[in-house]
Short mmCIF file of C-alpha atoms in Angstrom, two decimals:
data_model
loop_
_atom_site.label_atom_id
_atom_site.label_comp_id
_atom_site.label_asym_id
_atom_site.label_seq_id
_atom_site.Cartn_x
_atom_site.Cartn_y
_atom_site.Cartn_z
CA MET A 1 -0.15 0.04 -0.08
CA THR A 2 1.24 3.38 -0.79
CA ALA A 3 2.41 5.59 2.05
CA LYS A 4 0.34 8.35 3.93
CA LEU A 5 0.34 11.39 1.44
CA PRO A 6 2.65 14.19 2.74
CA GLU A 7 1.02 17.26 4.39
CA ASN A 8 2.88 19.58 1.84
CA ALA A 9 2.22 17.57 -1.44
CA ARG A 10 -0.49 19.94 -3.15
CA THR A 11 -2.14 20.06 -6.41
CA VAL A 12 0.19 21.06 -9.11
CA ARG A 13 0.25 24.61 -10.07
CA ASP A 14 -0.87 25.28 -13.91
CA GLU A 15 2.38 26.86 -14.55
CA ASP A 16 4.46 24.00 -13.18
CA ALA A 17 2.65 21.22 -14.86
CA PHE A 18 4.00 18.59 -17.11
CA ASP A 19 2.92 15.63 -19.49
CA VAL A 20 2.78 12.91 -16.79
CA GLU A 21 1.93 9.96 -19.29
CA THR A 22 5.20 10.84 -21.24
CA VAL A 23 7.03 10.90 -17.77
CA ALA A 24 5.30 7.48 -16.96
CA GLN A 25 6.42 5.87 -20.36
CA TRP A 26 9.87 7.03 -19.93
CA LEU A 27 10.05 5.45 -16.46
CA ARG A 28 8.56 2.27 -17.59
CA ALA A 29 11.42 2.23 -20.60
CA ASN A 30 13.96 2.92 -17.80
CA GLY A 31 13.19 0.11 -15.43
CA VAL A 32 10.42 1.16 -13.55
CA PRO A 33 8.05 -1.70 -13.39
CA GLU A 34 4.85 0.22 -12.45
CA ASP A 35 2.01 0.37 -15.06
CA GLY A 36 -0.34 3.13 -15.53
CA ILE A 37 0.09 6.72 -14.88
CA PRO A 38 0.81 7.90 -11.54
CA GLU A 39 -1.19 10.39 -9.36
CA VAL A 40 1.07 13.77 -9.37
CA ARG A 41 1.27 16.14 -6.65
CA GLN A 42 3.78 18.98 -6.17
CA PHE A 43 5.80 19.41 -2.92
CA ALA A 44 5.23 22.87 -1.65
CA GLY A 45 8.02 25.34 -0.41
CA GLY A 46 10.29 24.83 -3.34
CA ALA A 47 11.70 28.02 -4.18
CA SER A 48 14.19 26.95 -6.87
CA ASN A 49 13.90 23.68 -8.50
CA LEU A 50 10.31 21.93 -8.48
CA THR A 51 9.81 18.68 -6.67
CA TYR A 52 6.96 16.31 -7.55
CA LEU A 53 5.50 13.18 -5.74
CA LEU A 54 4.53 10.41 -8.04
CA ARG A 55 2.08 8.10 -6.57
CA TYR A 56 1.66 4.50 -7.94
CA PRO A 57 -0.63 2.16 -6.02
CA ASP A 58 2.45 0.47 -4.01
CA ARG A 59 5.15 2.86 -4.60
CA ASP A 60 6.11 6.48 -4.10
CA LEU A 61 8.63 8.02 -6.10
CA VAL A 62 9.80 11.81 -6.50
CA LEU A 63 10.72 13.72 -9.53
CA ARG A 64 13.07 16.86 -9.41
CA ARG A 65 13.52 19.36 -12.34
CA PRO A 66 14.21 23.05 -12.69
CA PRO A 67 11.47 25.91 -13.16
CA ALA A 68 10.46 26.50 -16.76
CA GLY A 69 12.98 28.67 -18.61
CA ALA A 70 15.66 28.19 -16.12
CA LYS A 71 19.07 27.70 -17.41
CA PRO A 72 21.17 24.59 -16.30
CA SER A 73 23.42 26.64 -14.14
CA SER A 74 24.89 25.23 -10.86
CA GLY A 75 21.59 25.70 -9.05
CA HIS A 76 19.50 24.11 -11.84
CA ASP A 77 21.84 21.19 -12.72
CA MET A 78 19.91 17.82 -12.52
CA VAL A 79 22.68 15.89 -13.92
CA ARG A 80 25.12 17.45 -11.22
CA GLU A 81 22.44 16.76 -8.42
CA TYR A 82 21.68 13.38 -9.47
CA ARG A 83 25.65 12.47 -9.71
CA ILE A 84 26.38 13.80 -6.29
CA GLN A 85 23.87 11.76 -4.54
CA SER A 86 24.78 8.56 -6.51
CA LEU A 87 28.43 9.03 -5.33
CA LEU A 88 27.39 9.82 -1.95
CA ALA A 89 25.40 6.85 -1.38
CA PRO A 90 27.95 4.29 -0.54
CA VAL A 91 29.77 6.57 1.95
CA TYR A 92 26.97 8.62 3.28
CA PRO A 93 23.95 6.42 3.69
CA HIS A 94 21.48 9.48 4.39
CA VAL A 95 20.63 10.29 0.97
CA PRO A 96 17.43 9.13 -1.24
CA ALA A 97 17.92 6.50 -3.64
CA MET A 98 18.46 7.31 -7.05
CA VAL A 99 15.92 5.61 -9.60
CA GLY A 100 16.75 7.39 -13.06
CA LEU A 101 18.22 10.48 -14.67
CA CYS A 102 16.77 11.83 -17.89
CA THR A 103 18.71 14.31 -20.19
CA ASP A 104 16.15 13.91 -23.36
CA PRO A 105 14.61 17.26 -23.56
CA SER A 106 11.62 15.92 -25.36
CA VAL A 107 10.43 14.07 -22.49
CA LEU A 108 9.90 17.08 -20.12
CA GLY A 109 11.47 19.96 -21.96
CA SER A 110 14.50 20.05 -19.50
CA ASP A 111 16.61 17.38 -17.44
CA PHE A 112 15.33 15.90 -14.51
CA TYR A 113 15.87 12.91 -12.20
CA VAL A 114 13.68 10.66 -10.21
CA MET A 115 14.40 9.15 -6.71
CA GLU A 116 12.69 6.93 -4.25
CA ARG A 117 10.39 8.89 -1.52
CA VAL A 118 11.95 8.38 1.77
CA GLU A 119 8.71 8.35 3.95
CA GLY A 120 8.68 10.18 7.34
CA THR A 121 8.21 13.45 9.11
CA ILE A 122 9.75 16.79 7.77
CA LEU A 123 9.81 19.46 10.53
CA ARG A 124 8.29 22.72 9.54
CA SER A 125 7.66 26.02 11.39
CA ALA A 126 4.93 24.14 13.51
CA PRO A 127 5.62 20.66 14.03
CA PRO A 128 2.67 18.21 14.73
CA ALA A 129 1.72 17.69 18.08
CA GLU A 130 1.68 13.85 17.90
CA LEU A 131 5.42 13.80 17.48
CA GLY A 132 5.48 14.36 21.36
CA LEU A 133 8.46 16.65 21.31
CA THR A 134 9.91 17.54 24.82
CA PRO A 135 12.83 19.64 25.75
CA ALA A 136 14.86 16.56 26.07
CA ASN A 137 14.12 14.71 23.01
CA THR A 138 14.13 17.90 20.77
CA ARG A 139 17.85 18.60 22.03
CA GLU A 140 18.63 15.04 21.38
CA LEU A 141 17.15 15.37 17.95
CA CYS A 142 18.99 18.83 17.32
CA LEU A 143 22.30 17.12 18.33
CA GLN A 144 21.59 14.21 15.80
CA VAL A 145 20.84 16.77 13.03
CA ILE A 146 24.10 18.56 13.62
CA ASP A 147 25.87 15.01 13.60
CA LEU A 148 24.59 14.77 10.29
CA LEU A 149 26.42 17.70 9.02
CA ILE A 150 29.44 16.77 10.85
CA GLU A 151 29.47 13.47 9.29
CA LEU A 152 29.05 14.89 5.80
CA HIS A 153 31.89 17.25 6.13
CA GLY A 154 33.99 13.99 7.23
CA VAL A 155 33.57 12.23 3.84
CA ASP A 156 36.60 11.69 2.14
CA ALA A 157 36.20 13.53 -1.11
CA ALA A 158 38.80 11.84 -3.13
CA ALA A 159 38.11 8.23 -2.20
CA SER A 160 34.37 9.01 -3.12
CA GLY A 161 34.83 10.54 -6.38
CA LEU A 162 33.46 13.86 -5.06
CA ASP A 163 36.77 15.75 -5.39
CA GLU A 164 35.53 16.12 -9.12
CA PHE A 165 33.26 18.84 -7.95
CA GLY A 166 35.86 20.92 -6.10
CA ARG A 167 37.85 23.61 -7.65
CA GLY A 168 40.64 23.85 -5.20
CA THR A 169 41.80 26.41 -2.64
CA GLY A 170 40.04 29.85 -2.70
CA TYR A 171 36.50 28.80 -2.01
CA VAL A 172 35.82 31.60 0.40
CA ALA A 173 37.02 34.11 -2.10
CA ARG A 174 34.90 32.66 -4.95
CA GLN A 175 31.91 32.69 -2.83
CA VAL A 176 31.90 36.03 -1.59
CA ALA A 177 32.72 37.25 -5.16
CA GLY A 178 30.04 35.18 -6.79
CA TRP A 179 27.31 35.87 -4.29
CA THR A 180 28.35 39.43 -4.54
CA LYS A 181 28.04 39.39 -8.28
CA ARG A 182 24.52 37.69 -8.12
CA TYR A 183 23.19 40.21 -5.70
CA ALA A 184 23.86 42.93 -8.20
CA ALA A 185 22.43 40.99 -11.00
CA ALA A 186 19.26 40.38 -9.08
CA ARG A 187 18.38 43.58 -7.32
CA THR A 188 15.25 45.57 -7.62
CA ASP A 189 14.75 49.21 -6.81
CA ASN A 190 12.80 48.27 -3.41
CA VAL A 191 15.78 46.60 -1.86
CA PRO A 192 18.99 47.97 -0.29
CA ASP A 193 22.43 47.90 -1.86
CA PHE A 194 24.33 46.01 0.75
CA ALA A 195 27.30 47.81 -0.23
CA GLN A 196 28.59 48.05 3.29
CA VAL A 197 27.92 44.39 3.79
CA MET A 198 29.70 43.33 0.65
CA ARG A 199 32.72 45.61 1.22
CA TRP A 200 33.03 44.15 4.78
CA LEU A 201 33.04 40.65 3.19
CA ALA A 202 35.47 41.36 0.63
CA ASP A 203 38.02 43.13 3.36
CA ASN A 204 37.63 40.53 6.12
CA GLN A 205 37.47 37.26 4.22
CA PRO A 206 39.85 34.64 5.78
CA ALA A 207 41.68 31.77 3.93
CA ASP A 208 39.82 28.54 3.27
CA ILE A 209 40.06 26.63 6.74
CA ALA A 210 39.54 23.19 5.11
CA SER A 211 38.07 21.55 1.79
CA THR A 212 35.22 19.05 2.46
CA VAL A 213 32.08 17.65 0.87
CA ILE A 214 29.37 20.33 1.95
CA HIS A 215 25.64 20.39 1.50
CA GLY A 216 25.03 24.10 0.67
CA ASP A 217 21.52 24.20 2.10
CA PHE A 218 21.38 22.12 5.39
CA ARG A 219 18.55 22.79 7.22
CA LEU A 220 15.83 20.94 9.42
CA ASP A 221 13.20 21.13 6.65
CA ASN A 222 15.64 19.26 4.55
CA VAL A 223 16.01 16.14 7.05
CA VAL A 224 13.81 13.49 7.04
CA LEU A 225 12.83 11.89 10.35
CA GLY A 226 11.43 8.36 11.51
CA ASP A 227 8.87 7.54 14.10
CA ASP A 228 11.52 7.33 16.39
CA LEU A 229 12.69 11.05 15.56
CA ARG A 230 15.92 9.83 14.25
CA PRO A 231 17.34 11.21 11.03
CA ARG A 232 16.42 9.19 7.65
CA ALA A 233 17.61 11.05 4.99
CA VAL A 234 18.99 14.32 3.98
CA LEU A 235 17.18 16.05 1.10
CA ASP A 236 17.74 19.01 -1.60
CA TRP A 237 21.61 18.45 -2.77
CA GLU A 238 21.45 21.05 -5.71
CA LEU A 239 23.98 23.26 -3.88
CA ALA A 240 26.33 20.47 -2.56
CA THR A 241 30.02 20.75 -3.74
CA VAL A 242 33.60 20.65 -2.27
CA GLY A 243 34.40 23.48 -0.14
CA ASP A 244 35.13 25.17 3.42
CA PRO A 245 32.93 23.58 5.95
CA LEU A 246 32.73 26.76 8.18
CA MET A 247 30.98 28.39 5.03
CA ASP A 248 28.63 25.52 5.02
CA LEU A 249 27.61 25.98 8.74
CA GLY A 250 27.32 29.69 8.44
CA SER A 251 24.95 29.25 5.52
CA SER A 252 23.16 26.77 7.68
CA LEU A 253 22.70 28.72 10.66
CA ALA A 254 21.49 31.93 8.50
CA TYR A 255 18.08 29.87 8.68
CA TRP A 256 18.16 29.01 12.43
CA VAL A 257 15.70 31.37 14.03
CA GLN A 258 16.00 30.89 17.91
CA ALA A 259 13.27 31.94 20.37
CA ASP A 260 15.04 35.27 21.42
CA ASP A 261 15.48 36.72 17.70
CA HIS A 262 14.11 39.97 16.15
CA PRO A 263 10.21 39.57 15.39
CA MET A 264 11.24 39.96 11.75
CA MET A 265 13.54 36.84 11.97
CA LEU A 266 10.75 35.00 13.65
CA ALA A 267 8.44 35.87 10.83
CA THR A 268 10.49 34.14 8.49
CA LYS A 269 11.08 30.94 10.34
CA ARG A 270 10.93 27.89 8.17
CA GLN A 271 11.83 25.38 10.62
CA PRO A 272 10.97 24.82 14.40
CA SER A 273 14.51 25.63 15.43
CA ASP A 274 13.15 27.90 18.28
CA LEU A 275 11.47 25.16 19.99
CA PRO A 276 12.45 24.49 23.95
CA GLY A 277 15.51 22.20 24.07
CA MET A 278 17.01 23.49 20.37
CA LEU A 279 20.57 24.60 20.65
CA THR A 280 21.02 28.17 20.10
CA ARG A 281 23.38 29.27 17.22
CA ARG A 282 26.36 29.85 19.41
CA GLU A 283 25.84 26.49 21.04
CA ILE A 284 25.67 24.88 17.63
CA VAL A 285 28.94 26.57 16.72
CA GLU A 286 30.63 25.41 19.99
CA TYR A 287 29.36 21.94 19.41
CA TYR A 288 30.42 21.92 16.01
CA GLY A 289 34.15 23.19 16.88
CA GLU A 290 34.30 20.55 19.68
CA ARG A 291 33.52 17.68 17.35
CA THR A 292 35.29 18.58 14.50
CA GLY A 293 38.58 20.32 15.88
CA LEU A 294 38.13 23.22 13.49
CA PRO A 295 38.71 26.84 14.56
CA ILE A 296 35.60 29.22 15.28
CA ASP A 297 37.36 32.02 16.73
CA ASN A 298 36.55 34.11 13.43
CA TRP A 299 32.69 33.11 13.29
CA ARG A 300 31.33 36.60 12.80
CA PHE A 301 32.41 36.54 9.15
CA TYR A 302 30.64 33.28 8.57
CA GLU A 303 27.54 34.33 10.14
CA VAL A 304 27.58 37.61 8.18
CA PHE A 305 28.33 35.83 4.90
CA GLY A 306 25.51 33.23 5.86
CA LEU A 307 23.15 35.92 6.30
CA PHE A 308 24.03 37.91 3.17
CA ARG A 309 24.01 34.66 1.17
CA LEU A 310 20.49 34.06 2.22
CA ALA A 311 19.53 37.67 1.25
CA VAL A 312 20.73 37.13 -2.36
CA ILE A 313 18.90 33.67 -2.45
CA ALA A 314 15.52 35.58 -1.64
CA GLN A 315 16.24 38.48 -3.87
CA GLN A 316 16.83 35.94 -6.86
CA ILE A 317 13.63 34.43 -6.07
CA TYR A 318 11.74 37.65 -5.58
CA TYR A 319 13.41 39.00 -8.57
CA ARG A 320 11.34 36.26 -10.77
CA PHE A 321 8.11 37.19 -9.04
CA HIS A 322 8.65 40.79 -9.63
CA HIS A 323 9.47 40.49 -13.17
CA GLY A 324 6.52 37.98 -13.71
CA GLN A 325 8.54 34.87 -14.37
CA THR A 326 6.55 32.92 -11.58
CA THR A 327 3.26 33.82 -10.13
CA ASN A 328 3.70 32.03 -6.92
CA PRO A 329 2.04 34.42 -4.28
CA ALA A 330 4.56 33.21 -1.70
CA PHE A 331 7.22 35.19 -2.99
CA GLU A 332 5.41 38.64 -3.03
CA HIS A 333 6.96 39.93 0.11
CA PHE A 334 10.40 38.23 -0.11
CA TRP A 335 11.94 41.92 -0.82
CA ILE A 336 11.01 43.07 2.90
CA ALA A 337 12.98 39.91 4.36
CA VAL A 338 15.82 41.19 2.01
CA GLY A 339 15.62 44.43 3.58
CA TYR A 340 15.95 43.00 7.37
CA LEU A 341 18.69 41.04 6.44
CA ASP A 342 20.85 43.99 5.24
CA THR A 343 19.94 45.53 8.77
CA ARG A 344 21.01 42.40 10.43
CA CYS A 345 24.30 42.10 8.73
CA ASN A 346 25.20 45.59 9.45
CA GLU A 347 24.26 45.20 12.98
CA LEU A 348 26.69 42.22 13.58
CA ILE A 349 29.43 44.28 11.47
CA ASP A 350 29.03 47.19 13.88
CA THR A 351 29.15 44.95 16.91
CA GLU A 352 32.33 43.45 15.61
CA GLU A 353 33.97 46.47 14.77
CA ASN A 354 32.99 48.07 18.22
#
C-alpha cells in the first residue's frame, strides 16, 4: 500500500504542470515496472527547483526538475545533483536512492531525475503535536541533525569521487565574489544595495579553513525523520560541492531562528529551531567546533556571510516574481526579508568593529 500522503504535497500549479503520461512511459522504459499513470502532487515550499510526488498504487517516487525557463547553471543542474547523490550513497547513507536521470529534452523539456521517496516527517515551522516533542528529546534530535552535517564534512572527497566537484583553494573568495555578483544581477529598486556588507565581506574574508564535501542548504526542513525522531535522510542536494565547511555551517545557521530573535526573523521562520530544547546558534557553533576540532574564533565572518547569502537567494526568488517569471504568491513579500537581512548584517558588523 502506498505511504501516507505528505501534508505539503499539493495540487500541481498550472505553471509547473508537465505531461505525466510521457514521464510514465520514460520510467517504464528505464526500469520502473509500475504500470499506468501515477497521480502527481507538487511539494509546496520549493523556491528553486521543483519537486513532485509520483504516486503509484504500491510505490511513491519523487521527481526533481528546474523551473520553466531556468538555465542549467549550478543551481539548476539535474545531472550534477543526481551524480552527487549517487556518489554519496556508498559513503553517506543518508541520501535517497536514485531511480533514473533523463537528459532527453523531448520528455519534459528539461533534464530531470527521479528518486525513491523517503517516508517520514519533515519538521517545518509548526511540528505536529503527535510527535511528542519535549525539551529533552528535542535537544537530542537537534544534536543528531548537527551530527549529520559533521558526518558529511568528514566524507573523504577523493575516495568517494566527489572531489571532481571541487575547484581547489580559494573557495571563500569565490563565494564572496560570486554572491556579490548575483545580488547585483538580481537587485530590484525596492531593496538596499548591501554595499557596506559586501565591502566588509571582501575586506575580512579568511583563507579556506579546510576543503570538505558540503551540502550548501543544510536545514531541519531538509531532513526526514523516522517515527523514532531519528534522521533517515537529507534532501535537496542542488548546492552540494566541495568547499569550506565553516562556510557551509554559516549558510545553514542563517536559517536557524531562535526564540529570542527579532520579530522579523521569527516571521521568516521555516523550521522549528526555536522550540524549547533546541540549541542556540552559538551552542551549535561551539558543539561543531568541539566535535570537528576546526577553529571557530572568526565566526562573525561566517555568520555575516550566511545571512548575506540568504538575502541573495531570497532576492533572486523575488526577482522572478517581480518580473512575472513566476506567479507564486508566496514570493511576493520576499523583498521585505531582504531589507531586514541587510539591517541584521550591518548590526553584526558594527558589533564586531566596536
